[in-house]
Coordinates of C-alpha atoms in Angstrom, one line a residue:
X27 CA 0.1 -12.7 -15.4
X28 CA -0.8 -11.4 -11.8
X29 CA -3.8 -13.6 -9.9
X30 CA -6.5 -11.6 -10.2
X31 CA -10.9 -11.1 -10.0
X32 CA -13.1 -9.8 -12.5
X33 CA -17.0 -8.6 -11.5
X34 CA -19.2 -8.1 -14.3
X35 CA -22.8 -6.6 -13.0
X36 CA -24.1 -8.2 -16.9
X37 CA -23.8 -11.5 -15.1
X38 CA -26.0 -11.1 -12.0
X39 CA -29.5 -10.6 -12.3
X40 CA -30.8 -6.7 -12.3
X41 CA -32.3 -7.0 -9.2
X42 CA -29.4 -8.2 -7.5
X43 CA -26.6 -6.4 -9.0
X44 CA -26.4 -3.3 -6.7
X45 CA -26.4 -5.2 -3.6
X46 CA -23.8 -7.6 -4.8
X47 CA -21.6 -4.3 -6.1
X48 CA -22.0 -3.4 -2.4
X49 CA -20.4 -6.2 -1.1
X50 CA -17.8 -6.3 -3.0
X51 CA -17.0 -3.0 -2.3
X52 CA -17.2 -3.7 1.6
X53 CA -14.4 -6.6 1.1
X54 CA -12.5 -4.7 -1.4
X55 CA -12.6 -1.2 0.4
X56 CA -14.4 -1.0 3.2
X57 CA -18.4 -1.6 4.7
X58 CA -20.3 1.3 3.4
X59 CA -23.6 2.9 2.2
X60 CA -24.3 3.1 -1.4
X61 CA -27.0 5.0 -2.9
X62 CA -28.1 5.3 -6.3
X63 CA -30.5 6.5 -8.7
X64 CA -29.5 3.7 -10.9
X65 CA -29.9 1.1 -8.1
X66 CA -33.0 -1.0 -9.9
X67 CA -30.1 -1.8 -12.7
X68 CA -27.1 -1.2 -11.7
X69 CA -24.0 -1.5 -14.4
X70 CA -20.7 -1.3 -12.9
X71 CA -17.5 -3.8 -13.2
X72 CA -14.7 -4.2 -10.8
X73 CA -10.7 -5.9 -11.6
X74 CA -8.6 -6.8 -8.3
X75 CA -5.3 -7.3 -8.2
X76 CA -4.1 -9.2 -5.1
X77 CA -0.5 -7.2 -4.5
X78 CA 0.6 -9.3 -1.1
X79 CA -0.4 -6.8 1.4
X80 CA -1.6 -4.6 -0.6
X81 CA -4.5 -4.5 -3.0
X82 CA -5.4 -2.7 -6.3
X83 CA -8.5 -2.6 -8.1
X84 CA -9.5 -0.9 -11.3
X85 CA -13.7 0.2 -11.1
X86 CA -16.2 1.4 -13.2
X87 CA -19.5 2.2 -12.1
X88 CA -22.7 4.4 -12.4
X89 CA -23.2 7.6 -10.3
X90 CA -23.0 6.5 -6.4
X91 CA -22.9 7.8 -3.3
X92 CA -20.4 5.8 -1.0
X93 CA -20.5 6.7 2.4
X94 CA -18.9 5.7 6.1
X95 CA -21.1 6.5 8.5
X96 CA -19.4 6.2 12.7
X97 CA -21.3 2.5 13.1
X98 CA -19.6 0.9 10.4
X99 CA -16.5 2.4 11.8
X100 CA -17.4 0.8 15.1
X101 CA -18.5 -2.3 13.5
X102 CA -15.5 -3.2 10.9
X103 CA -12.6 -0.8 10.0
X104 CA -9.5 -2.6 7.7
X105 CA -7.3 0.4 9.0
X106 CA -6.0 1.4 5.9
X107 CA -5.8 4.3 3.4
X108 CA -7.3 4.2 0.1
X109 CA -6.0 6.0 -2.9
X110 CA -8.0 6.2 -5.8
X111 CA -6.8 7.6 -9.4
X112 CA -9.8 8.9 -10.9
X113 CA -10.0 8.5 -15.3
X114 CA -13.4 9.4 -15.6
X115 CA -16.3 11.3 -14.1
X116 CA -16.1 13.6 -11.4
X117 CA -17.7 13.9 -7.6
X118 CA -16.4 15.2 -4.4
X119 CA -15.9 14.0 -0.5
X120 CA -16.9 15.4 2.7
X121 CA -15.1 15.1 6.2
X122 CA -15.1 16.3 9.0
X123 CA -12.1 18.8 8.2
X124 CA -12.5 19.0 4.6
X125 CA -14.4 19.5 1.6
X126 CA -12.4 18.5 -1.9
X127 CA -13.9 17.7 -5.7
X128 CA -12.2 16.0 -7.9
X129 CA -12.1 15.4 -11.9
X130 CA -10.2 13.5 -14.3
X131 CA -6.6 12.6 -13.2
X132 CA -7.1 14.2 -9.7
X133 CA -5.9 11.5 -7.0
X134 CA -8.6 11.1 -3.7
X135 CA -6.6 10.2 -0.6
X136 CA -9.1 8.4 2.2
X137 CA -9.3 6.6 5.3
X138 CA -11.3 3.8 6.6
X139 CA -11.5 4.7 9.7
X140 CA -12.8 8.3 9.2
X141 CA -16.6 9.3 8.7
X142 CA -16.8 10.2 4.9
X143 CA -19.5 10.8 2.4
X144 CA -17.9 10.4 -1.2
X145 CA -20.0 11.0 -4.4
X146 CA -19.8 10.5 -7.9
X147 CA -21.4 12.8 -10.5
X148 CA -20.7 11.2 -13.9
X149 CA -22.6 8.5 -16.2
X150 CA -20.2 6.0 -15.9
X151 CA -16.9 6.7 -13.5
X152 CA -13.7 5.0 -13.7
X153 CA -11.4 4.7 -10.9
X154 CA -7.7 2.8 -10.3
X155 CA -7.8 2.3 -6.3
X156 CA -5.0 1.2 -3.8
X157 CA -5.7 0.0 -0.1
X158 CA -2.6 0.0 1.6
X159 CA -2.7 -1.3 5.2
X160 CA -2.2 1.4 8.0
X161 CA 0.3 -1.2 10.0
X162 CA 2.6 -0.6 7.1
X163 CA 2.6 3.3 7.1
X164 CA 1.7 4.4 10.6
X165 CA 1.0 7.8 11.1
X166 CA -0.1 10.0 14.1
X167 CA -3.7 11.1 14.1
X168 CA -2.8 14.8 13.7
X169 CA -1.1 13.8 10.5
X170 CA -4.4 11.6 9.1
X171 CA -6.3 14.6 9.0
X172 CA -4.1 16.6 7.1
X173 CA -3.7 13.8 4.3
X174 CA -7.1 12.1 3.8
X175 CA -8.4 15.0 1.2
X176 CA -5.6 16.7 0.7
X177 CA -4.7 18.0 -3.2
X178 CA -2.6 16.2 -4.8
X179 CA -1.1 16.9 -8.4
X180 CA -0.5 13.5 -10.2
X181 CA 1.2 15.9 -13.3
X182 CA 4.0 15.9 -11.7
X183 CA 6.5 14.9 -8.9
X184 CA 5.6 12.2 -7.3
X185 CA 1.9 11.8 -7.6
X186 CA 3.0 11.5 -11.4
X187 CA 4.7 8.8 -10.7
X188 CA 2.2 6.9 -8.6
X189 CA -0.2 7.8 -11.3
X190 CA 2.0 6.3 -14.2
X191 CA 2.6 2.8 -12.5
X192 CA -0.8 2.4 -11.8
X193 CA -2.5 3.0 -15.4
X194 CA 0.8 1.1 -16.7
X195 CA -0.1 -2.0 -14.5
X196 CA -3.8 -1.6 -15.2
X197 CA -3.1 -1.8 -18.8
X198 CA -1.1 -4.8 -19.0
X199 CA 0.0 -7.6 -15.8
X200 CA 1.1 -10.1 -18.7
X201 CA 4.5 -9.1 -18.6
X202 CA 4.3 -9.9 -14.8
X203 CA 4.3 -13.6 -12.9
X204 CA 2.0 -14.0 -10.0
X205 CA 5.5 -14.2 -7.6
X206 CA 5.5 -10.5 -8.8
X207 CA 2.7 -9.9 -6.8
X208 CA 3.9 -8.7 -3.3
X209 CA 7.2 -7.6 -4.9
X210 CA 4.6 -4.5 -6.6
X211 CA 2.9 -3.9 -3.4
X212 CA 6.4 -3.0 -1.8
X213 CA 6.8 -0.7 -4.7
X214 CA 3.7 1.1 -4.2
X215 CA 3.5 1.2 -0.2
X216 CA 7.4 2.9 -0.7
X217 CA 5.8 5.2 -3.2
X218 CA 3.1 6.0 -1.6
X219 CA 5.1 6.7 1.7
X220 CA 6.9 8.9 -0.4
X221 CA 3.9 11.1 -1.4
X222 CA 2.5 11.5 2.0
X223 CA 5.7 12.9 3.3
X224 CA 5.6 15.3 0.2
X225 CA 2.3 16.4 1.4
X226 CA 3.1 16.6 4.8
X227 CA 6.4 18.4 3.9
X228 CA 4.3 21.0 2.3
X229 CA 2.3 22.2 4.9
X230 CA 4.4 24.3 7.6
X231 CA 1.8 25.1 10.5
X232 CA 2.0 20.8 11.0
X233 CA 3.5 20.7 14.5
X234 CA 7.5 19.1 15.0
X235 CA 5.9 15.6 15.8
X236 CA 4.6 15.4 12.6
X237 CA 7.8 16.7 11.0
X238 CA 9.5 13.9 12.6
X239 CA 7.4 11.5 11.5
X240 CA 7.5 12.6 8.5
X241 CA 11.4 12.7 8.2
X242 CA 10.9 8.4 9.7
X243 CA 8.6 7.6 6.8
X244 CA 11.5 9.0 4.2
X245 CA 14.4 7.5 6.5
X246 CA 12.5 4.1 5.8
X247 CA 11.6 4.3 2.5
X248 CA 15.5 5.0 1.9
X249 CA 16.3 2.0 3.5
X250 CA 13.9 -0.2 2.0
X251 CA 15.2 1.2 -1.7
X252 CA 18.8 0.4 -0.3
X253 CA 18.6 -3.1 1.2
X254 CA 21.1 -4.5 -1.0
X255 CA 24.0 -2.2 -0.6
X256 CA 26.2 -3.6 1.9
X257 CA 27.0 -0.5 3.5
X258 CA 23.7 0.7 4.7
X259 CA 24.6 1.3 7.9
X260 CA 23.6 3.9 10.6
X261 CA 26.0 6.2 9.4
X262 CA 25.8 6.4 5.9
X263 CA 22.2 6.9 7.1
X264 CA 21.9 9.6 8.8
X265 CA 24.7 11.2 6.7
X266 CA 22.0 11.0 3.2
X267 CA 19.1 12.5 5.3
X268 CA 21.7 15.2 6.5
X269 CA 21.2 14.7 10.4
X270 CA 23.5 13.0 13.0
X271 CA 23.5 9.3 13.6
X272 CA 22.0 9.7 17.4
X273 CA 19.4 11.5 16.0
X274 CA 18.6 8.5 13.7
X275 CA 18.5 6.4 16.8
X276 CA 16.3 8.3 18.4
X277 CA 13.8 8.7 15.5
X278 CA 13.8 4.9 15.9
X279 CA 13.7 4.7 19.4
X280 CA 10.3 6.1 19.1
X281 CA 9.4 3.1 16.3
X282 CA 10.6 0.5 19.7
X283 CA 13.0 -0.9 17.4
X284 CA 16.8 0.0 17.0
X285 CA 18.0 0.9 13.3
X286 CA 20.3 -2.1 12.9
X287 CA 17.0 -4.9 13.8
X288 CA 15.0 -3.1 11.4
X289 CA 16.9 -3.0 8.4
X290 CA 17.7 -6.6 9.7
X291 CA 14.1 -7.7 10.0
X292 CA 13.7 -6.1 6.3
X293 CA 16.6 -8.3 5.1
X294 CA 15.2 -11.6 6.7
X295 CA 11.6 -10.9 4.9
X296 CA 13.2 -9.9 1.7
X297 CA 15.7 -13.2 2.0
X298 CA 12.7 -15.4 3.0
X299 CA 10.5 -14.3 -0.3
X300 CA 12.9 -15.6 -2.2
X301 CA 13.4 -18.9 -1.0
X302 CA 9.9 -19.4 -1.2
X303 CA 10.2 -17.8 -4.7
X304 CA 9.9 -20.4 -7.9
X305 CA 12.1 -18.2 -9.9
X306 CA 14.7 -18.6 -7.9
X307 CA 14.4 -22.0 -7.1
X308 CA 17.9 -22.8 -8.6
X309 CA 19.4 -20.3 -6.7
X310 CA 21.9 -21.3 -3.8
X311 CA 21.0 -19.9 -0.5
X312 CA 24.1 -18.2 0.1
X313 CA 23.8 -16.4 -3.0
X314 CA 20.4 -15.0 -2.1
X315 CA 21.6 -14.5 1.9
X316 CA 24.8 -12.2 0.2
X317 CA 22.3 -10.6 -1.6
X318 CA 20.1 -9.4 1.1
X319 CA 23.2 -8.1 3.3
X320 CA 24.2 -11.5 5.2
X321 CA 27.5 -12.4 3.3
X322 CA 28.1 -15.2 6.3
X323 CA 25.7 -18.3 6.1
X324 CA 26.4 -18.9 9.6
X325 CA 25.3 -15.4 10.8
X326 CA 22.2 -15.6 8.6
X327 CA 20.9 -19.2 9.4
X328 CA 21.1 -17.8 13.4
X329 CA 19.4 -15.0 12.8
X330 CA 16.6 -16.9 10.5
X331 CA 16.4 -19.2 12.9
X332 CA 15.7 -16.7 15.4
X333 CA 13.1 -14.4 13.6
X334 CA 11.3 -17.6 12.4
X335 CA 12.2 -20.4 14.6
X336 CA 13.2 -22.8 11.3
X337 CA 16.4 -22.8 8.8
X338 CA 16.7 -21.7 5.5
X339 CA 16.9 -24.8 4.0
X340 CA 13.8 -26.6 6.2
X341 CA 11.6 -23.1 4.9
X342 CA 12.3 -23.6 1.3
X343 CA 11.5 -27.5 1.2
X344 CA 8.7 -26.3 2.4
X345 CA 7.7 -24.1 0.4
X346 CA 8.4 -26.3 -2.5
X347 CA 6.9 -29.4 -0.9
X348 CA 4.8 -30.7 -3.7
X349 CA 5.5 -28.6 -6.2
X350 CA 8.3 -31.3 -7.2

């Protein structure tokens, strides 16, 4: 079963519950202002699941108005995106550039770091929520604005599929070892990299910049999905995304890092997971090296040692150390 938190408001007094349903909103989401008719006894409950990086959490609450107001901006922002799933109730959000409602199944698509004023409408409201770090999917700020809102259909496509994984996981994490864990978050930051250059994709008056970014966010999604061929190089690259390979390196160029050192770096993070991972605790180092593109041990104890500055081996003692 995946590590997780449970908040019940039945086991804080009445008159505390709202303000202790705020904070935990400002450390799983963001610092915000909550109103509510319902404040004097509040009844809402809140499941997080700690997904390495990323974090999902399963809410439901009374009628509420959430809102980020330009000082809480200035005085904590997480930087990331939030994606919320809605299964009950219904509400809308305001920003600056947009107006949206939503309803049952409809997917809301926010920002921390953008003024907001979300409300719920419903007697009880039921949400599954991601909060997915903006370090991992960087965007330009023309391309925020046209994503924080925006429609999204989770019927089909791949908002469907976003939608399907994150009921499925809600339902059940028995099936899944704590180790699991940041292994899910990779899944759903490719995913949802995946849907917000569908959305971008859609709209044609988004200026070539965006496009570009755009076609980065797909290029490395692809590669992350692909780690283990042994082929993925340059070439075969650019040849799936239908563009030259010195076009690829120059969509890179713009990310300061050369194609070869990313997928690289995302070999040496996938390969050092797993030597910190108990599951594989039996399995030989080479074999987990081969499978992560390094089929020399010399060439991937150099490299290791030079993204981390320790050797294979030294990293999973300790990683182990204690465990016996």
């Amino acid at each position: 079963m995946l590590d997780e938190l449970v908040f019940r408001s039945d086991d804080v007094p009445a008159p505390d519950r709202f303000g202790y349903w705020a904070e935990l909103l400002g450390r799983t989401h963001a610092p915000m202002e909550l109103r509510s008719d319902h404040a004097d006894d509040f009844r809402a409950s809140q499941r997080v699941l700690g997904l390495g990086a990323v974090t999902m959490w399963t809410a439901t609450f009374q009628p509420l108005v959430f809102r980020r107001t330009p000082k809480l901006i200035r005085q904590s922002d997480p930087e990331a995106y939030h994606l919320s799933l809605v299964l009950r109730g219904a509400g809308g959000g305001v920003w600056k550039h947009r107006e949206t409602e939503y309803k049952p199944h409809g997917l809301l698509i926010n920002s921390t770091s953008l003024t907001n004023d979300v409300h719920s409408t419903e007697d009880l409201g039921t949400t599954l929520a991601l909060e997915i770090p903006k370090a991992v999917l960087p965007l330009p700020r023309s391309a925020v604005g046209r994503i924080v809102g925006a429609p999204v259909s989770t019927q089909e496509g791949i908002g469907a599929l976003l939608a399907r994984l994150l009921t499925q996981l809600s339902a059940d994490t028995t099936a899944y070892q704590p180790a699991d864990g940041p292994r899910l978050g990779t899944v759903f930051t490719d995913l949802v990299a995946a849907l917000f250059a569908h959305v971008l994709d859609a709209d044609d008056s988004l200026p070539s910049e965006t496009h570009r970014r755009t076609l980065t966010l797909r290029i490395q999604a692809f590669i992350r999905e692909h780690l283990h061929d042994p082929h993925l190089a340059p070439a075969t690259i650019a040849a799936a995304h239908h563009i030259s390979t010195s076009y690829l390196h120059r969509l890179f160029r713009d990310e300061e890092i050369t194609v070869a050192a990313w997928i690289r770096r995302l070999r040496l993070e996938a390969a050092r997971r797993d030597l910190a991972d108990p599951a594989l605790r039996a399995a030989r180092i080479h074999t987990i090296a081969t499978r992560w593109g390094f089929p020399r041990a010399t060439d991937f104890s150099r490299a290791y040692r030079a993204a981390y500055g320790t050797t294979p081996q030294e990293h999973r003692q300790q990683a182990f150390h204690g465990h016996g």
